[in-house]
mmCIF file of C-alpha atoms and ligand atoms in Angstrom:
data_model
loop_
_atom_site.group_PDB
_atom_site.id
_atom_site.type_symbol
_atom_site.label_atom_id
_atom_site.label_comp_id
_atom_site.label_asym_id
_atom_site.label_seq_id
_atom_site.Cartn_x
_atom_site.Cartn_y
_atom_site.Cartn_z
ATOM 1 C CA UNK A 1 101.308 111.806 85.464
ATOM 2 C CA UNK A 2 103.514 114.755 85.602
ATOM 3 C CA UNK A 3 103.275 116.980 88.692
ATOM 4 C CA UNK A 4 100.939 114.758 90.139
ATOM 5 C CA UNK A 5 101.057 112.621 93.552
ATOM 6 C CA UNK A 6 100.662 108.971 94.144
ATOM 7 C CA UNK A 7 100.470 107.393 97.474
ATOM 8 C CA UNK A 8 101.215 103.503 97.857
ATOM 9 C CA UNK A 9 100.151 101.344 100.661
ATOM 10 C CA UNK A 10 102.780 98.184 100.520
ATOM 11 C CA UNK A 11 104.795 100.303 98.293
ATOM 12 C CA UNK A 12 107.800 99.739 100.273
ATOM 13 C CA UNK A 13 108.120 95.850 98.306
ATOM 14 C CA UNK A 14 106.653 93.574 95.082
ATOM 15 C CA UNK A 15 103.835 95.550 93.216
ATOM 16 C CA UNK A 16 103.322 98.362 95.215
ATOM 17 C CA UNK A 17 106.766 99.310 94.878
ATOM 18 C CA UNK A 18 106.754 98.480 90.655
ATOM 19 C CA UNK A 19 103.910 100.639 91.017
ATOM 20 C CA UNK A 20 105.462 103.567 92.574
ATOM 21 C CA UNK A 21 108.957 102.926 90.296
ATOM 22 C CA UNK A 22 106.682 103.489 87.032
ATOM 23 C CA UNK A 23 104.597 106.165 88.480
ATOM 24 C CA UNK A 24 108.322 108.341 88.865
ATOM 25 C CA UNK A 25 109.243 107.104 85.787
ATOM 26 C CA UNK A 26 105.943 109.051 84.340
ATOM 27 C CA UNK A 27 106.817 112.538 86.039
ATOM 28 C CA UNK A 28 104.765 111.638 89.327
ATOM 29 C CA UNK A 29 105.741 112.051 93.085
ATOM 30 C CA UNK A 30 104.871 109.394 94.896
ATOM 31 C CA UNK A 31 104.227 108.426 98.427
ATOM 32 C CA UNK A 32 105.157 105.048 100.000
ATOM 33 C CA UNK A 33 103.295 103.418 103.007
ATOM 34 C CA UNK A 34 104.218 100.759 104.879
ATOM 35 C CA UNK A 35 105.272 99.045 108.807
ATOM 36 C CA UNK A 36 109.084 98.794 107.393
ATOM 37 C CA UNK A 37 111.118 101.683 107.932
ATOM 38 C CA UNK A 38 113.922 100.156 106.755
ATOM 39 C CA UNK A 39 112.543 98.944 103.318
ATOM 40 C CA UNK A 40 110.808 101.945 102.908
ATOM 41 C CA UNK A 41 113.416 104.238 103.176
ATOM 42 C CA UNK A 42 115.973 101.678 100.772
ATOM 43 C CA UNK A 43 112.830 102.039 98.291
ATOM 44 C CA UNK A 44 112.854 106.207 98.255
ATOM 45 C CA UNK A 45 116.501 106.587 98.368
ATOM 46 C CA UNK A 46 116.050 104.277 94.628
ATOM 47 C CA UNK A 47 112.873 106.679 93.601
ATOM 48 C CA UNK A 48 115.324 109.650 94.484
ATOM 49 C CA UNK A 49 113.642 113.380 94.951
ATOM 50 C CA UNK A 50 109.958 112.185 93.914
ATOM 51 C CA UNK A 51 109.620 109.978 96.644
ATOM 52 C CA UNK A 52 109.069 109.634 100.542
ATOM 53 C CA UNK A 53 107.396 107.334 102.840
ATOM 54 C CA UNK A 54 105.105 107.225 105.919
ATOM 55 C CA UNK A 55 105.404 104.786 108.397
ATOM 56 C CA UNK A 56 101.899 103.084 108.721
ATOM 57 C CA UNK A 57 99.993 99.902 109.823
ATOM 58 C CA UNK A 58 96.614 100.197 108.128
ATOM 59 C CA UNK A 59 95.266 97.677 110.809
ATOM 60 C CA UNK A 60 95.418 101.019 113.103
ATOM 61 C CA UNK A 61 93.018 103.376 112.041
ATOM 62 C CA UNK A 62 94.263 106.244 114.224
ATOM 63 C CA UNK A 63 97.456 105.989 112.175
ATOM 64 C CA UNK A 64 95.780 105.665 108.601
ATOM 65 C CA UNK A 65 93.747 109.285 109.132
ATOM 66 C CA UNK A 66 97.423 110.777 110.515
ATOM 67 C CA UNK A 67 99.110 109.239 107.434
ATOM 68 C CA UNK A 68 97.120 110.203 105.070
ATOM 69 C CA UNK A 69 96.185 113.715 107.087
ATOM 70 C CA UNK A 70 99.934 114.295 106.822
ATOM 71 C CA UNK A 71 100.057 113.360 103.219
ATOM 72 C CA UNK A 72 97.365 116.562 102.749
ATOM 73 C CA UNK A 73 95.905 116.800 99.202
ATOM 74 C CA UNK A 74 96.811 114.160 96.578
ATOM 75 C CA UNK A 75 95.930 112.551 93.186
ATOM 76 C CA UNK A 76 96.077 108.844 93.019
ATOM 77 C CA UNK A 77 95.781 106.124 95.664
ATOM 78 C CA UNK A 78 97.020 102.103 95.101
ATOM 79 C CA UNK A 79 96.754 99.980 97.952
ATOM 80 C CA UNK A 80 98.914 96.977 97.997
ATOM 81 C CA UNK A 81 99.176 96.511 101.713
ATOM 82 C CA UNK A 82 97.532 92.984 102.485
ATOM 83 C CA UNK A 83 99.163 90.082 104.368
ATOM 84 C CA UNK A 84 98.773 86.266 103.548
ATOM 85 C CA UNK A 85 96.864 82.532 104.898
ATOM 86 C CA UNK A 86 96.271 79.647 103.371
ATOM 87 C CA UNK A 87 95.372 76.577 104.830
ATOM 88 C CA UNK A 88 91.905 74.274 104.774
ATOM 89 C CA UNK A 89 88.975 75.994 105.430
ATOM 90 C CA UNK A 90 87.933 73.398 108.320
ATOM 91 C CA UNK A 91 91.249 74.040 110.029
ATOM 92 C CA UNK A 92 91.387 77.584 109.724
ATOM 93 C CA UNK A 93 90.982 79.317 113.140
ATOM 94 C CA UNK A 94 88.371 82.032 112.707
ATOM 95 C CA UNK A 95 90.710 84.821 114.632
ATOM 96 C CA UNK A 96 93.481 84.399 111.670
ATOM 97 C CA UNK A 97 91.097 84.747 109.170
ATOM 98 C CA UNK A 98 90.115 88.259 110.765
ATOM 99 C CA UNK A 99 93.702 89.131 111.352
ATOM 100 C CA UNK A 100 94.055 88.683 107.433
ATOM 101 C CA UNK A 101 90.376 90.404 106.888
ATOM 102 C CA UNK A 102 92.066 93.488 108.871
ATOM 103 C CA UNK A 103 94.880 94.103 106.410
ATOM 104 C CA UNK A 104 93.645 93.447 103.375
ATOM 105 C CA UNK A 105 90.023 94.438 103.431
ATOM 106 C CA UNK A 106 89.815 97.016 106.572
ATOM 107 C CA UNK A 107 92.973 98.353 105.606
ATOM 108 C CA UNK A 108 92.499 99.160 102.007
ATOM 109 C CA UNK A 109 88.535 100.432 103.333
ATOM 110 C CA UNK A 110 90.265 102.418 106.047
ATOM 111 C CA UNK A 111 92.797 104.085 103.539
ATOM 112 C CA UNK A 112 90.092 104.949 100.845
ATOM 113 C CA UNK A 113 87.578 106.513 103.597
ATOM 114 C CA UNK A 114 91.021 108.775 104.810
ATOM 115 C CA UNK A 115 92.124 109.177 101.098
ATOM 116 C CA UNK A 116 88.501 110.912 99.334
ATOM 117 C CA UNK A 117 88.213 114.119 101.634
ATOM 118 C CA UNK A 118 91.934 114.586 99.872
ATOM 119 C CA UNK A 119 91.828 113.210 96.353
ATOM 120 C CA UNK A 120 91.572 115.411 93.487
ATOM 121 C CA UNK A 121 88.059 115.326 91.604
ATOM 122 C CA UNK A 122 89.998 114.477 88.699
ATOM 123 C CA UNK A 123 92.185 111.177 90.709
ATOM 124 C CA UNK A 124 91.671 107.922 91.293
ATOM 125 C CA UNK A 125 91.927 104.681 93.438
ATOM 126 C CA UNK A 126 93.527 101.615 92.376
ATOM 127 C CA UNK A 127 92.409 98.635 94.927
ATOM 128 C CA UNK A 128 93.814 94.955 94.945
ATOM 129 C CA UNK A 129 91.663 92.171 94.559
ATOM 130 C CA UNK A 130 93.359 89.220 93.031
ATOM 131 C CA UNK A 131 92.825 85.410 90.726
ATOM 132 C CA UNK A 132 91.964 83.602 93.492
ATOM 133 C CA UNK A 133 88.068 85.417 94.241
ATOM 134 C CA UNK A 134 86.580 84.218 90.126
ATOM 135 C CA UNK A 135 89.471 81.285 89.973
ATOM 136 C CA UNK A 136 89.187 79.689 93.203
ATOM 137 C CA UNK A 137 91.943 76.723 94.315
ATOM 138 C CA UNK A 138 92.293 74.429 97.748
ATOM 139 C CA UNK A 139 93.622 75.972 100.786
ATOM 140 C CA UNK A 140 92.617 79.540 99.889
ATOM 141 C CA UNK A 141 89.790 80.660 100.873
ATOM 142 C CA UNK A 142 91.122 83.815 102.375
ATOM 143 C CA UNK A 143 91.575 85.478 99.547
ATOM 144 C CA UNK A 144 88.974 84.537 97.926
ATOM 145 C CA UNK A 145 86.279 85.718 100.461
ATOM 146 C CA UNK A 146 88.629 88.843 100.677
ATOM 147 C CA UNK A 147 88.716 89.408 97.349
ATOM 148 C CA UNK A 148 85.151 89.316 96.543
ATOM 149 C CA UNK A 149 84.646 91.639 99.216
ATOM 150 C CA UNK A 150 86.890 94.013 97.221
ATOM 151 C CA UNK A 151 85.409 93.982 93.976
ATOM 152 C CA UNK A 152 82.302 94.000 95.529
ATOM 153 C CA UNK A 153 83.364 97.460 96.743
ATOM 154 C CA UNK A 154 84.877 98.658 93.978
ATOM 155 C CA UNK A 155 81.414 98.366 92.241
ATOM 156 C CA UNK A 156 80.260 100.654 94.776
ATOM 157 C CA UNK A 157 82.466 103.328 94.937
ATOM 158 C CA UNK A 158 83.176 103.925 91.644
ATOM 159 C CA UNK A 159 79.325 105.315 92.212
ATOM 160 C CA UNK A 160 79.677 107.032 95.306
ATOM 161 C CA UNK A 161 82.676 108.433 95.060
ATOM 162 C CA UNK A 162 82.422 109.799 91.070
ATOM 163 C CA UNK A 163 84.081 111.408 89.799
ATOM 164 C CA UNK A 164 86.861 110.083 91.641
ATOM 165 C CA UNK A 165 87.427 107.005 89.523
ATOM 166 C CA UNK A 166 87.640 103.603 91.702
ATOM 167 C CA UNK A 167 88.857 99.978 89.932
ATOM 168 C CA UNK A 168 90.444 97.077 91.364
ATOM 169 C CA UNK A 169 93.354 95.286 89.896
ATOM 170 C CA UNK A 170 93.109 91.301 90.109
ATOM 171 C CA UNK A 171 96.867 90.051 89.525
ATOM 172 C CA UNK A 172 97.490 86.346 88.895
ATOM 173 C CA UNK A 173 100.647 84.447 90.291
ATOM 174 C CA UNK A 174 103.069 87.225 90.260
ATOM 175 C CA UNK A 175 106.965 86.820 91.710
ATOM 176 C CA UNK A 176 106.724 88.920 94.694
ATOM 177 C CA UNK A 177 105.935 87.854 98.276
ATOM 178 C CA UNK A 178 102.366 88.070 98.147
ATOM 179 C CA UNK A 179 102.010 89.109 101.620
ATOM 180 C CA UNK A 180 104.208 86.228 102.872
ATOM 181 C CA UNK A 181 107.039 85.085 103.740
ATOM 182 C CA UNK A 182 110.379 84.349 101.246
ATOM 183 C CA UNK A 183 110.352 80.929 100.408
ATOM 184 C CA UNK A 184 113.737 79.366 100.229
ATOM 185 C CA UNK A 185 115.557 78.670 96.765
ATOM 186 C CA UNK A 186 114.056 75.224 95.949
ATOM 187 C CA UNK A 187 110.844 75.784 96.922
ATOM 188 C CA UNK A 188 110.922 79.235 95.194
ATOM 189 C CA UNK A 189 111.948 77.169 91.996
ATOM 190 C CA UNK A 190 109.290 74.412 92.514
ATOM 191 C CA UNK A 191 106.395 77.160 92.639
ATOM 192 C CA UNK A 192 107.755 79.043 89.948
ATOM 193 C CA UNK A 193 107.748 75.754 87.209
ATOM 194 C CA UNK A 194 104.167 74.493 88.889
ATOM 195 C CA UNK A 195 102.735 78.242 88.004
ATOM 196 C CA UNK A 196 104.439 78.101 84.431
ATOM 197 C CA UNK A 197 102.762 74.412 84.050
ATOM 198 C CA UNK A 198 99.538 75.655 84.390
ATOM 199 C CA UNK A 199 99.290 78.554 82.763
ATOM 200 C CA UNK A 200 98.858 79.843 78.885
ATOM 201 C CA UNK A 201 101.708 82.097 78.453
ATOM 202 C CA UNK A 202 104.005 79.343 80.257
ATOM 203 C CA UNK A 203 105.599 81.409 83.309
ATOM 204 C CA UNK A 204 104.626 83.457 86.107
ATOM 205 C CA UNK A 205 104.293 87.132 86.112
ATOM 206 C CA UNK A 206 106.444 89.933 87.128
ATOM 207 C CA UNK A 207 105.875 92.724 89.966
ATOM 208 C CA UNK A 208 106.295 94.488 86.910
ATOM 209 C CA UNK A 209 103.594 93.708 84.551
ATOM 210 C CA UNK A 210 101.303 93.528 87.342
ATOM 211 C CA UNK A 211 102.095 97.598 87.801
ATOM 212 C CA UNK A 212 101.989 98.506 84.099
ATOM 213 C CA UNK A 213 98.021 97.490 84.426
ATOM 214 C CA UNK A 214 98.062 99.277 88.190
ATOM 215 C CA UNK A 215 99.215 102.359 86.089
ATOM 216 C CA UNK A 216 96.397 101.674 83.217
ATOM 217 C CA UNK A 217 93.549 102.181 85.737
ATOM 218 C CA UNK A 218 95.309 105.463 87.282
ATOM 219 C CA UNK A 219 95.867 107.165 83.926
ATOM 220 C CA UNK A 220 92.922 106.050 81.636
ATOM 221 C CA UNK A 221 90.604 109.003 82.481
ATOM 222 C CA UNK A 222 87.573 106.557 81.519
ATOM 223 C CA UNK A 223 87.629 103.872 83.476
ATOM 224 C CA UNK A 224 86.010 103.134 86.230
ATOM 225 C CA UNK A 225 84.175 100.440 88.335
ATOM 226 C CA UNK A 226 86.426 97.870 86.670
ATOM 227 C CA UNK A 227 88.200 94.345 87.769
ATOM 228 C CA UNK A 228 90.891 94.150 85.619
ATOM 229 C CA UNK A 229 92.866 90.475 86.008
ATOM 230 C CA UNK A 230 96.858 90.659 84.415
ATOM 231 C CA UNK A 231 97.151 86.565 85.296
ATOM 232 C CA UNK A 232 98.966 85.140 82.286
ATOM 233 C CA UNK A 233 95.246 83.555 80.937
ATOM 234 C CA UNK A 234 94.604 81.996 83.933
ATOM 235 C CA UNK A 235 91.565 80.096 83.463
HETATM 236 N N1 NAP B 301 101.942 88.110 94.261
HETATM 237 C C1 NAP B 301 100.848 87.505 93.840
HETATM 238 O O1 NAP B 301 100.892 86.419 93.261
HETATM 239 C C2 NAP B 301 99.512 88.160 94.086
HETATM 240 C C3 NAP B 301 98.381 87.547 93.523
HETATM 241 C C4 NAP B 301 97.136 88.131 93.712
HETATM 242 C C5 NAP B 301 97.022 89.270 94.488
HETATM 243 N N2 NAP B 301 98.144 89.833 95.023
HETATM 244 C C6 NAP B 301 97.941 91.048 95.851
HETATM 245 O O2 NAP B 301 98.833 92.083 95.461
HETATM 246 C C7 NAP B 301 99.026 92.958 96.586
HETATM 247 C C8 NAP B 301 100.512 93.264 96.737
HETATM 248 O O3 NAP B 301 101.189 92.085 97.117
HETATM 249 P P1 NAP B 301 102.653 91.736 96.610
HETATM 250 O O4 NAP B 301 102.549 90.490 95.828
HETATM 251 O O5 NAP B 301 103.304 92.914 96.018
HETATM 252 O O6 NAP B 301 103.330 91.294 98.009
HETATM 253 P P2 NAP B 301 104.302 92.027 99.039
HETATM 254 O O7 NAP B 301 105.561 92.432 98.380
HETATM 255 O O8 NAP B 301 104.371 91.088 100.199
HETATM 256 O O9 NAP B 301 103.509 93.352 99.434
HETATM 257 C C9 NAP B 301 102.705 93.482 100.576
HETATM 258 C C10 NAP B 301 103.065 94.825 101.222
HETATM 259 O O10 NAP B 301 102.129 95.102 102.256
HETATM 260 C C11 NAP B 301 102.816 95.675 103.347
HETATM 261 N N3 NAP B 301 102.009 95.402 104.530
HETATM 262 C C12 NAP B 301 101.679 94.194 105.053
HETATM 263 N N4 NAP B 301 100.928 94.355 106.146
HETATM 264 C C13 NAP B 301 100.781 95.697 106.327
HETATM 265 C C14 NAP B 301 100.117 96.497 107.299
HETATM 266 N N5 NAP B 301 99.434 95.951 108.321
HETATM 267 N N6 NAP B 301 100.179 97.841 107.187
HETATM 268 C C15 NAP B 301 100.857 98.408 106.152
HETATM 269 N N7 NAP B 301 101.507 97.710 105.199
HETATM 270 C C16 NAP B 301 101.467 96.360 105.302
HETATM 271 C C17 NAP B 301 104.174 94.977 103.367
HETATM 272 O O11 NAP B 301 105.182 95.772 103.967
HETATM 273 P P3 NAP B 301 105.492 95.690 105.549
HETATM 274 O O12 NAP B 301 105.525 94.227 105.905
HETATM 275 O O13 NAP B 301 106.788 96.390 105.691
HETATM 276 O O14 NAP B 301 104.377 96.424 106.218
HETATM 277 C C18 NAP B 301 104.460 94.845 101.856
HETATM 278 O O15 NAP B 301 105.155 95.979 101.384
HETATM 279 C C19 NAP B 301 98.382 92.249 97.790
HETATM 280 O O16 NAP B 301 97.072 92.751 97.993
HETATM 281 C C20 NAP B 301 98.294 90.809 97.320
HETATM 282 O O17 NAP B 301 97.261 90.075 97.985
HETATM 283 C C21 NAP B 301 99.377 89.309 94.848
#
């Protein structure tokens, strides 16, 4: 990873930012993305010299090709930027479910179409899918039709756009926001022991385990076209 550059959508908070905290701890630069200034700016003055950050809302498409046109040529893209909504598909109002649809699939589609004129031959892209598109539960359908829309991508571009390598990363139940909102302490607690009940390994995952297999897809030179879940056996 040395000398090379790494930009993160959502890589002001929760994977993204894991992400972009192990790609400096390899010997890369890295590039955050995100609407926060102020989270963005808390995250590169942690990442020190390697890092910056570009304001962006990948729901604005303008903005993504002026991002990633000031960005210039780079190596490796991750795009964690997605929002959340859950609630019964039969109550669901169809505009939310395109507000989500607009983060987390046209904003990760937007950021790859501005990111391949500028990726090295020799890079990669890292989308997120996630559990919930092969492991479906109540009250999320969101992200499981967004999901599948992702890996159904991924299949495709790791085609078209060879040899720029293309793989999606499927976490499980991590501890970060997930798009969301913070919960408060109790109910925090109460989703954290639910997710251990149910899973193999006992306990929910960290931000950090879910970027040590975000990393695995950007370094392993022969890989490509992949989902890869890190869920704790979630089954
Ligand atoms: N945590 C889990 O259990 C889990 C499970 C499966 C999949 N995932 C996926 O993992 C990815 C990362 O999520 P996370 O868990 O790390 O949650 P997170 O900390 O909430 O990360 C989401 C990031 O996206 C940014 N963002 C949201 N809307 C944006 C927009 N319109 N433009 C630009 N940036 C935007 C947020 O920053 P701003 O609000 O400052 O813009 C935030 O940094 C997401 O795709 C999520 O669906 C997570």
């Amino acid at each position: 990873m040395s000398g090379r550059k790494v930009v993160v959508t959502g890589g002001g908070t929760g994977i993204g930012l894991a992400t972009a905290r192990l790609a400096v701890a390899r010997g890369a630069s890295v590039v955050l993305m995100g609407r926060t200034e102020a989270t963005l700016k808390e995250a590169v003055e942690e990442l020190g010299d390697a890092a910056s950050y570009e304001v962006l809302d990948v729901t604005d498409g303008d903005a993504v090709e002026g991002a990633f046109a000031s960005v210039g040529a780079f190596d490796h893209l991750v795009t964690c930027a997605a929002g959340s909504l859950a609630g019964p598909f039969a109550e669901l109002a169809e505009s939310d479910v395109r507000d989500f649809f607009e983060t987390k699939f046209w904003g990760q589609y937007r950021s790859v179409k501005a990111a391949l004129p500028r990726l090295a031959r020799d890079g990669s892209v890292v989308l997120l899918s996630g559990f919930l598109y092969r492991k479906a539960e109540p009250g999320l359908s969101p992200f499981a039709a967004v999901n599948g829309a992702i890996e159904g991508l991924v299949k495709a571009l790791a085609i078209e756009a060879a040899p720029v390598r293309v793989n999606a990363l499927a976490p499980g139940q991590i501890d970060t926001l997930g798009g969301g909102e913070p919960m408060d302490e109790a109910t925090h607690q109460a989703y954290v022991d639910s997710v251990a009940a149910g899973l193999p390994l006992g306990r929910i995952g960290t931000a950090e385990e879910a970027a040590h297999a975000a990393l695995f897809l950007v370094e392993n030179t022969f890989t490509t076209g992949i989902t890869l879940d890190v869920d704790g056996g979630k089954r």
